Amino acid sequence: RPRLPEMEQLALALLRKVGVRMLVIDELHNVLAGNSVNRREFLNLLRFLGNELRIPLVGVGTRDAYLAIRSDDQLENRFEPMMLPVWEANDDCCSLLASFAASLPLRRPSPIATLDMARYLLTRSEGTIGELAHLLMAAAIVAVESGEEAINHRTLSMAC
């Protein structure tokens, strides 16, 4: 099994080879789930990659992601926290819902891109896109399993 320094060098070589210009780390808050040794190794790896590749690092996650980064002074200076607003029931949200509906492999159209449905969905998902996606996926599964083949109030009420 390769040791950590060997894996770091391999990651560095691969990232250089493909010409990475920005490194985005999603679900960064999950670093807090590891023990202190694993957290430190991961944060050291981020710092190492940022230094060696001289590329921007973008961390995405919950508020806990910032807590994870704050535990490393050098990394904290490289990240500028930005809070994303929760979604509101408006035309942009309806457009997002239409995109979700179009991407789901259901046989019937899902009437979810309305302001009424947006308000309902945003209430259920607390306005976050991750929770919204989870809810719509669960409703799509219910729609397929029930033979409904569309997301509607009935399939949504049976989901989650």
PDB file of C-alpha atoms in Angstrom:
ATOM      1  CA  ARG A   1       0.000   0.000   0.000  1.00  0.00           C
ATOM      2  CA  PRO A   2       1.468   3.394  -0.968  1.00  0.00           C
ATOM      3  CA  ARG A   3       2.506   5.713   1.829  1.00  0.00           C
ATOM      4  CA  LEU A   4       1.122   9.233   2.192  1.00  0.00           C
ATOM      5  CA  PRO A   5       4.144  11.060   0.679  1.00  0.00           C
ATOM      6  CA  GLU A   6       3.983   8.780  -2.373  1.00  0.00           C
ATOM      7  CA  MET A   7       0.255   9.403  -2.760  1.00  0.00           C
ATOM      8  CA  GLU A   8       0.811  13.164  -2.462  1.00  0.00           C
ATOM      9  CA  GLN A   9       3.407  13.077  -5.240  1.00  0.00           C
ATOM     10  CA  LEU A  10       1.117  10.939  -7.410  1.00  0.00           C
ATOM     11  CA  ALA A  11      -1.797  13.342  -6.888  1.00  0.00           C
ATOM     12  CA  LEU A  12       0.467  16.282  -7.691  1.00  0.00           C
ATOM     13  CA  ALA A  13       1.746  14.644 -10.890  1.00  0.00           C
ATOM     14  CA  LEU A  14      -1.774  13.770 -12.062  1.00  0.00           C
ATOM     15  CA  LEU A  15      -3.150  17.238 -11.348  1.00  0.00           C
ATOM     16  CA  ARG A  16      -0.249  18.809 -13.253  1.00  0.00           C
ATOM     17  CA  LYS A  17      -0.676  16.381 -16.145  1.00  0.00           C
ATOM     18  CA  VAL A  18      -4.358  17.227 -16.644  1.00  0.00           C
ATOM     19  CA  GLY A  19      -3.677  20.955 -16.236  1.00  0.00           C
ATOM     20  CA  VAL A  20      -5.898  21.633 -13.250  1.00  0.00           C
ATOM     21  CA  ARG A  21      -6.379  25.379 -12.821  1.00  0.00           C
ATOM     22  CA  MET A  22      -8.621  25.311  -9.754  1.00  0.00           C
ATOM     23  CA  LEU A  23      -9.257  22.683  -7.096  1.00  0.00           C
ATOM     24  CA  VAL A  24     -12.816  22.524  -5.758  1.00  0.00           C
ATOM     25  CA  ILE A  25     -13.356  20.466  -2.620  1.00  0.00           C
ATOM     26  CA  ASP A  26     -17.038  19.669  -2.111  1.00  0.00           C
ATOM     27  CA  GLU A  27     -18.507  18.580   1.220  1.00  0.00           C
ATOM     28  CA  LEU A  28     -15.482  20.063   2.978  1.00  0.00           C
ATOM     29  CA  HIS A  29     -17.334  19.954   6.291  1.00  0.00           C
ATOM     30  CA  ASN A  30     -16.929  16.153   6.269  1.00  0.00           C
ATOM     31  CA  VAL A  31     -13.269  16.611   7.208  1.00  0.00           C
ATOM     32  CA  LEU A  32     -14.529  17.157  10.761  1.00  0.00           C
ATOM     33  CA  ALA A  33     -15.852  13.587  10.837  1.00  0.00           C
ATOM     34  CA  GLY A  34     -12.320  12.198  10.796  1.00  0.00           C
ATOM     35  CA  ASN A  35     -10.023  11.905  13.763  1.00  0.00           C
ATOM     36  CA  SER A  36      -7.529  14.669  14.478  1.00  0.00           C
ATOM     37  CA  VAL A  37      -4.669  12.873  12.702  1.00  0.00           C
ATOM     38  CA  ASN A  38      -6.696  12.380   9.506  1.00  0.00           C
ATOM     39  CA  ARG A  39      -7.958  15.976   9.643  1.00  0.00           C
ATOM     40  CA  ARG A  40      -4.413  17.302   9.963  1.00  0.00           C
ATOM     41  CA  GLU A  41      -3.175  15.088   7.087  1.00  0.00           C
ATOM     42  CA  PHE A  42      -6.012  16.250   4.835  1.00  0.00           C
ATOM     43  CA  LEU A  43      -5.491  19.929   5.630  1.00  0.00           C
ATOM     44  CA  ASN A  44      -1.743  19.512   5.105  1.00  0.00           C
ATOM     45  CA  LEU A  45      -2.483  17.933   1.718  1.00  0.00           C
ATOM     46  CA  LEU A  46      -4.669  20.891   0.716  1.00  0.00           C
ATOM     47  CA  ARG A  47      -1.947  23.329   1.726  1.00  0.00           C
ATOM     48  CA  PHE A  48       0.680  21.255  -0.113  1.00  0.00           C
ATOM     49  CA  LEU A  49      -1.372  21.094  -3.330  1.00  0.00           C
ATOM     50  CA  GLY A  50      -2.177  24.792  -3.207  1.00  0.00           C
ATOM     51  CA  ASN A  51       1.496  25.679  -2.693  1.00  0.00           C
ATOM     52  CA  GLU A  52       2.870  23.315  -5.313  1.00  0.00           C
ATOM     53  CA  LEU A  53       0.278  23.903  -8.032  1.00  0.00           C
ATOM     54  CA  ARG A  54      -0.212  27.611  -7.319  1.00  0.00           C
ATOM     55  CA  ILE A  55      -3.907  27.316  -8.068  1.00  0.00           C
ATOM     56  CA  PRO A  56      -6.966  28.603  -6.228  1.00  0.00           C
ATOM     57  CA  LEU A  57      -8.570  26.268  -3.722  1.00  0.00           C
ATOM     58  CA  VAL A  58     -12.352  26.446  -3.376  1.00  0.00           C
ATOM     59  CA  GLY A  59     -13.995  24.699  -0.442  1.00  0.00           C
ATOM     60  CA  VAL A  60     -17.723  24.058  -0.506  1.00  0.00           C
ATOM     61  CA  GLY A  61     -19.815  22.864   2.402  1.00  0.00           C
ATOM     62  CA  THR A  62     -21.844  23.790   5.423  1.00  0.00           C
ATOM     63  CA  ARG A  63     -20.797  26.284   8.088  1.00  0.00           C
ATOM     64  CA  ASP A  64     -18.713  23.475   9.579  1.00  0.00           C
ATOM     65  CA  ALA A  65     -16.464  23.614   6.506  1.00  0.00           C
ATOM     66  CA  TYR A  66     -15.248  26.999   7.690  1.00  0.00           C
ATOM     67  CA  LEU A  67     -14.605  25.586  11.160  1.00  0.00           C
ATOM     68  CA  ALA A  68     -12.434  22.884   9.619  1.00  0.00           C
ATOM     69  CA  ILE A  69     -10.398  25.442   7.665  1.00  0.00           C
ATOM     70  CA  ARG A  70     -10.052  27.766  10.658  1.00  0.00           C
ATOM     71  CA  SER A  71      -8.077  25.077  12.470  1.00  0.00           C
ATOM     72  CA  ASP A  72      -5.163  25.756  10.086  1.00  0.00           C
ATOM     73  CA  ASP A  73      -3.853  29.343  10.114  1.00  0.00           C
ATOM     74  CA  GLN A  74      -2.242  29.133   6.674  1.00  0.00           C
ATOM     75  CA  LEU A  75      -5.341  27.676   5.045  1.00  0.00           C
ATOM     76  CA  GLU A  76      -7.660  30.099   6.787  1.00  0.00           C
ATOM     77  CA  ASN A  77      -5.866  32.971   5.041  1.00  0.00           C
ATOM     78  CA  ARG A  78      -6.456  31.326   1.646  1.00  0.00           C
ATOM     79  CA  PHE A  79     -10.211  30.916   1.997  1.00  0.00           C
ATOM     80  CA  GLU A  80     -12.683  33.756   2.030  1.00  0.00           C
ATOM     81  CA  PRO A  81     -15.995  32.524   3.421  1.00  0.00           C
ATOM     82  CA  MET A  82     -19.075  33.288   1.357  1.00  0.00           C
ATOM     83  CA  MET A  83     -22.525  32.328   2.540  1.00  0.00           C
ATOM     84  CA  LEU A  84     -24.922  31.329  -0.195  1.00  0.00           C
ATOM     85  CA  PRO A  85     -28.468  32.547   0.302  1.00  0.00           C
ATOM     86  CA  VAL A  86     -31.285  30.053   0.518  1.00  0.00           C
ATOM     87  CA  TRP A  87     -33.553  29.795  -2.500  1.00  0.00           C
ATOM     88  CA  GLU A  88     -36.720  31.877  -2.671  1.00  0.00           C
ATOM     89  CA  ALA A  89     -39.926  31.121  -4.549  1.00  0.00           C
ATOM     90  CA  ASN A  90     -39.411  33.229  -7.676  1.00  0.00           C
ATOM     91  CA  ASP A  91     -38.792  32.853 -11.417  1.00  0.00           C
ATOM     92  CA  ASP A  92     -35.205  31.675 -10.857  1.00  0.00           C
ATOM     93  CA  CYS A  93     -36.426  28.946  -8.545  1.00  0.00           C
ATOM     94  CA  CYS A  94     -39.102  27.897 -11.049  1.00  0.00           C
ATOM     95  CA  SER A  95     -36.398  27.690 -13.718  1.00  0.00           C
ATOM     96  CA  LEU A  96     -34.296  25.516 -11.407  1.00  0.00           C
ATOM     97  CA  LEU A  97     -37.297  23.264 -10.760  1.00  0.00           C
ATOM     98  CA  ALA A  98     -37.974  22.997 -14.501  1.00  0.00           C
ATOM     99  CA  SER A  99     -34.352  21.893 -14.978  1.00  0.00           C
ATOM    100  CA  PHE A 100     -34.730  19.263 -12.281  1.00  0.00           C
ATOM    101  CA  ALA A 101     -37.979  18.036 -13.845  1.00  0.00           C
ATOM    102  CA  ALA A 102     -36.398  17.804 -17.302  1.00  0.00           C
ATOM    103  CA  SER A 103     -33.421  15.845 -15.993  1.00  0.00           C
ATOM    104  CA  LEU A 104     -35.417  13.175 -14.174  1.00  0.00           C
ATOM    105  CA  PRO A 105     -36.126  10.013 -16.192  1.00  0.00           C
ATOM    106  CA  LEU A 106     -39.882   9.988 -15.629  1.00  0.00           C
ATOM    107  CA  ARG A 107     -42.424   9.088 -18.305  1.00  0.00           C
ATOM    108  CA  ARG A 108     -44.857  11.887 -17.488  1.00  0.00           C
ATOM    109  CA  PRO A 109     -44.222  15.614 -17.003  1.00  0.00           C
ATOM    110  CA  SER A 110     -43.767  16.739 -13.412  1.00  0.00           C
ATOM    111  CA  PRO A 111     -45.685  19.954 -12.661  1.00  0.00           C
ATOM    112  CA  ILE A 112     -43.158  21.308 -10.186  1.00  0.00           C
ATOM    113  CA  ALA A 113     -42.048  24.551 -11.873  1.00  0.00           C
ATOM    114  CA  THR A 114     -44.813  26.731 -10.431  1.00  0.00           C
ATOM    115  CA  LEU A 115     -44.633  29.331  -7.681  1.00  0.00           C
ATOM    116  CA  ASP A 116     -47.021  27.331  -5.474  1.00  0.00           C
ATOM    117  CA  MET A 117     -44.934  24.193  -5.871  1.00  0.00           C
ATOM    118  CA  ALA A 118     -41.731  26.217  -5.357  1.00  0.00           C
ATOM    119  CA  ARG A 119     -43.049  27.516  -2.031  1.00  0.00           C
ATOM    120  CA  TYR A 120     -44.014  23.989  -0.961  1.00  0.00           C
ATOM    121  CA  LEU A 121     -40.684  22.476  -2.025  1.00  0.00           C
ATOM    122  CA  LEU A 122     -38.616  25.244  -0.444  1.00  0.00           C
ATOM    123  CA  THR A 123     -40.481  24.827   2.827  1.00  0.00           C
ATOM    124  CA  ARG A 124     -39.773  21.096   2.784  1.00  0.00           C
ATOM    125  CA  SER A 125     -36.114  21.567   1.791  1.00  0.00           C
ATOM    126  CA  GLU A 126     -35.382  24.603   3.994  1.00  0.00           C
ATOM    127  CA  GLY A 127     -34.396  26.487   0.839  1.00  0.00           C
ATOM    128  CA  THR A 128     -31.147  24.618   0.242  1.00  0.00           C
ATOM    129  CA  ILE A 129     -30.357  23.056  -3.106  1.00  0.00           C
ATOM    130  CA  GLY A 130     -28.896  19.910  -1.560  1.00  0.00           C
ATOM    131  CA  GLU A 131     -32.046  19.164   0.417  1.00  0.00           C
ATOM    132  CA  LEU A 132     -34.175  20.086  -2.594  1.00  0.00           C
ATOM    133  CA  ALA A 133     -32.276  17.652  -4.815  1.00  0.00           C
ATOM    134  CA  HIS A 134     -32.593  14.931  -2.174  1.00  0.00           C
ATOM    135  CA  LEU A 135     -36.347  15.500  -1.875  1.00  0.00           C
ATOM    136  CA  LEU A 136     -36.894  15.488  -5.639  1.00  0.00           C
ATOM    137  CA  MET A 137     -34.847  12.303  -6.062  1.00  0.00           C
ATOM    138  CA  ALA A 138     -36.834  10.591  -3.323  1.00  0.00           C
ATOM    139  CA  ALA A 139     -40.080  11.746  -4.958  1.00  0.00           C
ATOM    140  CA  ALA A 140     -38.875  10.493  -8.352  1.00  0.00           C
ATOM    141  CA  ILE A 141     -38.206   7.066  -6.843  1.00  0.00           C
ATOM    142  CA  VAL A 142     -41.689   7.032  -5.319  1.00  0.00           C
ATOM    143  CA  ALA A 143     -43.108   8.121  -8.689  1.00  0.00           C
ATOM    144  CA  VAL A 144     -41.453   5.215 -10.496  1.00  0.00           C
ATOM    145  CA  GLU A 145     -42.231   2.619  -7.827  1.00  0.00           C
ATOM    146  CA  SER A 146     -45.877   3.698  -7.599  1.00  0.00           C
ATOM    147  CA  GLY A 147     -46.361   3.813 -11.365  1.00  0.00           C
ATOM    148  CA  GLU A 148     -47.226   7.522 -11.170  1.00  0.00           C
ATOM    149  CA  GLU A 149     -44.172   8.410 -13.308  1.00  0.00           C
ATOM    150  CA  ALA A 150     -44.350  12.097 -12.314  1.00  0.00           C
ATOM    151  CA  ILE A 151     -43.486  14.195  -9.298  1.00  0.00           C
ATOM    152  CA  ASN A 152     -46.592  15.776  -7.816  1.00  0.00           C
ATOM    153  CA  HIS A 153     -48.056  16.479  -4.369  1.00  0.00           C
ATOM    154  CA  ARG A 154     -48.889  12.808  -3.862  1.00  0.00           C
ATOM    155  CA  THR A 155     -45.426  11.489  -4.694  1.00  0.00           C
ATOM    156  CA  LEU A 156     -43.822  14.305  -2.692  1.00  0.00           C
ATOM    157  CA  SER A 157     -45.943  13.528   0.363  1.00  0.00           C
ATOM    158  CA  MET A 158     -44.841   9.885   0.157  1.00  0.00           C
ATOM    159  CA  ALA A 159     -41.153  10.830  -0.210  1.00  0.00           C
ATOM    160  CA  CYS A 160     -38.868  11.260   2.808  1.00  0.00           C
TER     161      CYS A 160
END
